[in-house]
Each structure stands twice: as structure tokens, then as C-alpha cells.
């Protein structure tokens, strides 16, 4: 496994639409393992492949509502259901040090494939629902900064 470099806002790769994954092979598994290590190292809750320069529809996230936290791998994910939107604070590993209010559902359901190509559905609440939406948007070249209603000042330690 290896830590990959996380691209930051301004890099053209982050604005591109990612292609679906069609081959569930060793190459994909290495990408997923590296992304998980990179995510954990970064202290974030979600990471999409374009953030490490790979234009494929791949996401890893932490389900922080589970104890212990569970790493979830999402291949070709799609948000298929969500409840009403609520104003919440959001940030992104590709936009270091910036946080802002966005509208996100408090519950969402996602449909995706696992690393072997099997389809599954998963529900998430709170930060996990937010993460389903945020990460899926990365795959279409969108950053949360496009949705920010108002930036918030965060105290730096
Ligand atoms: Ni992000």
C-alpha cells in the first residue's frame, strides 16, 4: 500500500467527469488499498479517486456511525434516495482549511459495486449521508465550494 498525493482546488483533474469502472481487477484493488491508507493518514472521512488523480468512479469513506468505524468502498456509486435537506458544515481534503455551510440530507441511500463487482445498497445518516453526496459529486467534477452558502471561520490551533 502507498500514500497517494491529494490534489487541491485549482487542479484541472478535480473538474473532470470520471469514467465508470468496468474491470474489477488487481489494479482496482491496489487503488482502493492506497486510497484507504491515504484517507486514514489524512484524517478525513471520504476520498474520491479524482482527488488522487485517477479519473474513475471510485470512492472510499469511513462510516463513522459504526463502532469501530468501518471503511466502505464504493465503485460506480449513485445516491438513489435521500431525505429533506438541512444546513450543515462541510469541508474537503482538496480544499484545505476551508469550511462552509451547505445543504445536505440527514439520511441517504447509495447503490454501488464492491471491489469484486457485486452491487449493494447502503444507508447512512448524518455525516455519512453527507459524505455519500459529497464524494459522488467529486466523480462528476464538482467540489463543495460550488454549493457553499457561507464560509465559516475555523479556529486554527
Ligand atoms: Ni472532497
Coordinates of C-alpha atoms and ligand atoms in Angstrom, one line a residue:
X1 CA 0.0 0.0 0.0
X2 CA 1.1 3.5 -0.6
X3 CA 0.0 7.0 0.4
X4 CA -1.0 9.0 -2.7
X5 CA -0.8 12.7 -3.1
X6 CA -4.1 14.6 -2.7
X7 CA -4.7 17.2 -5.4
X8 CA -6.0 20.5 -4.3
X9 CA -8.5 23.1 -5.7
X10 CA -7.2 24.7 -8.9
X11 CA -6.0 21.3 -10.3
X12 CA -7.9 20.7 -13.5
X13 CA -8.3 17.0 -12.7
X14 CA -10.8 17.8 -10.0
X15 CA -13.2 19.3 -12.5
X16 CA -13.3 16.3 -14.8
X17 CA -16.1 13.7 -15.0
X18 CA -14.9 10.2 -14.1
X19 CA -15.4 7.1 -16.2
X20 CA -17.2 4.0 -14.7
X21 CA -15.1 1.1 -13.5
X22 CA -15.6 -1.9 -15.8
X23 CA -12.8 -4.2 -14.7
X24 CA -12.6 -5.4 -11.1
X25 CA -9.0 -6.4 -11.1
X26 CA -5.8 -6.2 -9.1
X27 CA -5.2 -2.6 -10.4
X28 CA -8.5 -1.5 -8.8
X29 CA -7.7 -3.3 -5.6
X30 CA -4.4 -1.5 -5.3
X31 CA -6.1 1.8 -6.0
X32 CA -8.7 1.1 -3.2
X33 CA -6.0 0.0 -0.7
X34 CA -3.9 3.1 -1.4
X35 CA -6.9 5.4 -1.2
X36 CA -7.9 3.9 2.2
X37 CA -4.4 4.4 3.5
X38 CA -4.3 7.9 2.2
X39 CA -7.7 8.7 3.7
X40 CA -6.8 7.3 7.1
X41 CA -3.5 9.2 7.1
X42 CA -5.2 12.4 6.1
X43 CA -7.7 12.3 9.0
X44 CA -10.6 12.9 6.6
X45 CA -13.9 10.9 6.2
X46 CA -14.1 10.4 2.5
X47 CA -11.8 10.3 -0.6
X48 CA -12.7 10.1 -4.3
X49 CA -10.4 8.8 -6.9
X50 CA -10.0 12.1 -8.9
X51 CA -8.6 13.6 -5.7
X52 CA -5.6 11.3 -6.2
X53 CA -5.5 11.9 -9.9
X54 CA -7.4 8.8 -11.1
X55 CA -10.5 9.6 -13.3
X56 CA -12.5 6.6 -12.3
X57 CA -15.8 6.3 -10.3
X58 CA -14.2 5.0 -7.1
X59 CA -14.8 6.3 -3.5
X60 CA -13.6 5.2 -0.1
X61 CA -15.2 6.6 3.0
X62 CA -15.4 6.0 6.8
X63 CA -18.7 5.0 8.2
X64 CA -18.2 6.9 11.5
X65 CA -21.6 5.8 12.8
X66 CA -20.2 2.3 13.2
X67 CA -18.2 1.3 16.3
X68 CA -15.4 0.7 15.3
X69 CA -15.5 2.9 12.2
X70 CA -15.9 0.9 9.0
X71 CA -14.1 1.6 5.7
X72 CA -16.6 1.5 2.9
X73 CA -15.5 1.0 -0.7
X74 CA -17.9 2.4 -3.3
X75 CA -17.4 1.6 -7.0
X76 CA -19.7 3.3 -9.6
X77 CA -21.8 4.8 -6.7
X78 CA -25.1 6.5 -7.2
X79 CA -27.2 8.2 -4.5
X80 CA -30.7 6.6 -5.0
X81 CA -32.6 8.1 -2.2
X82 CA -32.3 10.9 0.4
X83 CA -34.5 12.8 2.8
X84 CA -35.0 16.6 3.3
X85 CA -32.0 18.9 3.2
X86 CA -30.5 20.6 6.2
X87 CA -27.8 23.2 6.6
X88 CA -24.6 21.7 7.8
X89 CA -20.9 22.5 7.8
X90 CA -18.6 20.8 5.3
X91 CA -15.0 20.6 4.2
X92 CA -12.9 18.7 1.7
X93 CA -9.3 17.3 1.7
X94 CA -8.8 19.0 -1.6
X95 CA -9.8 22.4 -0.1
X96 CA -7.5 22.5 2.9
X97 CA -8.5 24.8 5.8
X98 CA -11.8 25.9 4.3
X99 CA -15.2 25.0 5.7
X100 CA -18.6 26.3 4.7
X101 CA -22.4 25.7 5.2
X102 CA -24.1 23.6 2.5
X103 CA -27.5 21.9 2.3
X104 CA -27.3 18.2 2.7
X105 CA -29.7 15.4 3.5
X106 CA -29.6 13.9 7.0
X107 CA -30.2 10.4 5.6
X108 CA -29.3 8.9 2.2
X109 CA -29.2 5.6 0.4
X110 CA -26.4 4.7 -2.1
X111 CA -26.2 2.0 -4.6
X112 CA -22.7 0.9 -5.6
X113 CA -20.5 -2.1 -6.5
X114 CA -17.9 -3.6 -4.2
X115 CA -14.3 -4.4 -5.2
X116 CA -15.5 -7.6 -6.9
X117 CA -18.2 -6.0 -8.9
X118 CA -21.2 -7.1 -6.7
X119 CA -23.9 -4.5 -6.4
X120 CA -25.2 -3.5 -2.9
X121 CA -27.1 -0.7 -1.2
X122 CA -26.2 1.0 1.9
X123 CA -27.9 3.7 4.1
X124 CA -26.2 6.4 6.0
X125 CA -27.2 9.1 8.4
X126 CA -25.6 12.5 9.3
X127 CA -22.0 12.8 8.2
X128 CA -22.2 9.5 6.3
X129 CA -25.2 10.7 4.2
X130 CA -23.3 14.0 3.6
X131 CA -20.3 12.0 2.6
X132 CA -22.3 9.9 0.1
X133 CA -23.3 13.1 -1.6
X134 CA -20.0 15.0 -1.4
X135 CA -17.9 12.1 -2.7
X136 CA -20.3 11.2 -5.6
X137 CA -20.2 14.8 -6.7
X138 CA -16.4 14.6 -6.9
X139 CA -16.9 11.9 -9.6
X140 CA -18.7 14.4 -11.7
X141 CA -16.1 17.1 -11.3
X142 CA -17.8 19.1 -8.6
X143 CA -16.4 20.5 -5.4
X144 CA -18.4 21.5 -2.3
X145 CA -17.3 25.1 -2.8
X146 CA -19.8 25.4 -5.6
X147 CA -22.6 24.9 -3.0
X148 CA -21.3 26.9 -0.1
X149 CA -23.9 29.3 1.3
X150 CA -21.5 30.9 3.7
X151 CA -17.9 30.1 4.8
X152 CA -17.2 29.6 8.4
X153 CA -14.2 30.7 10.4
X154 CA -12.4 27.8 12.0
X155 CA -10.0 28.5 14.8
X156 CA -6.5 27.2 13.9
X157 CA -4.6 25.5 16.7
Ligands
LIG1 NI1 -14.0 16.3 -1.0

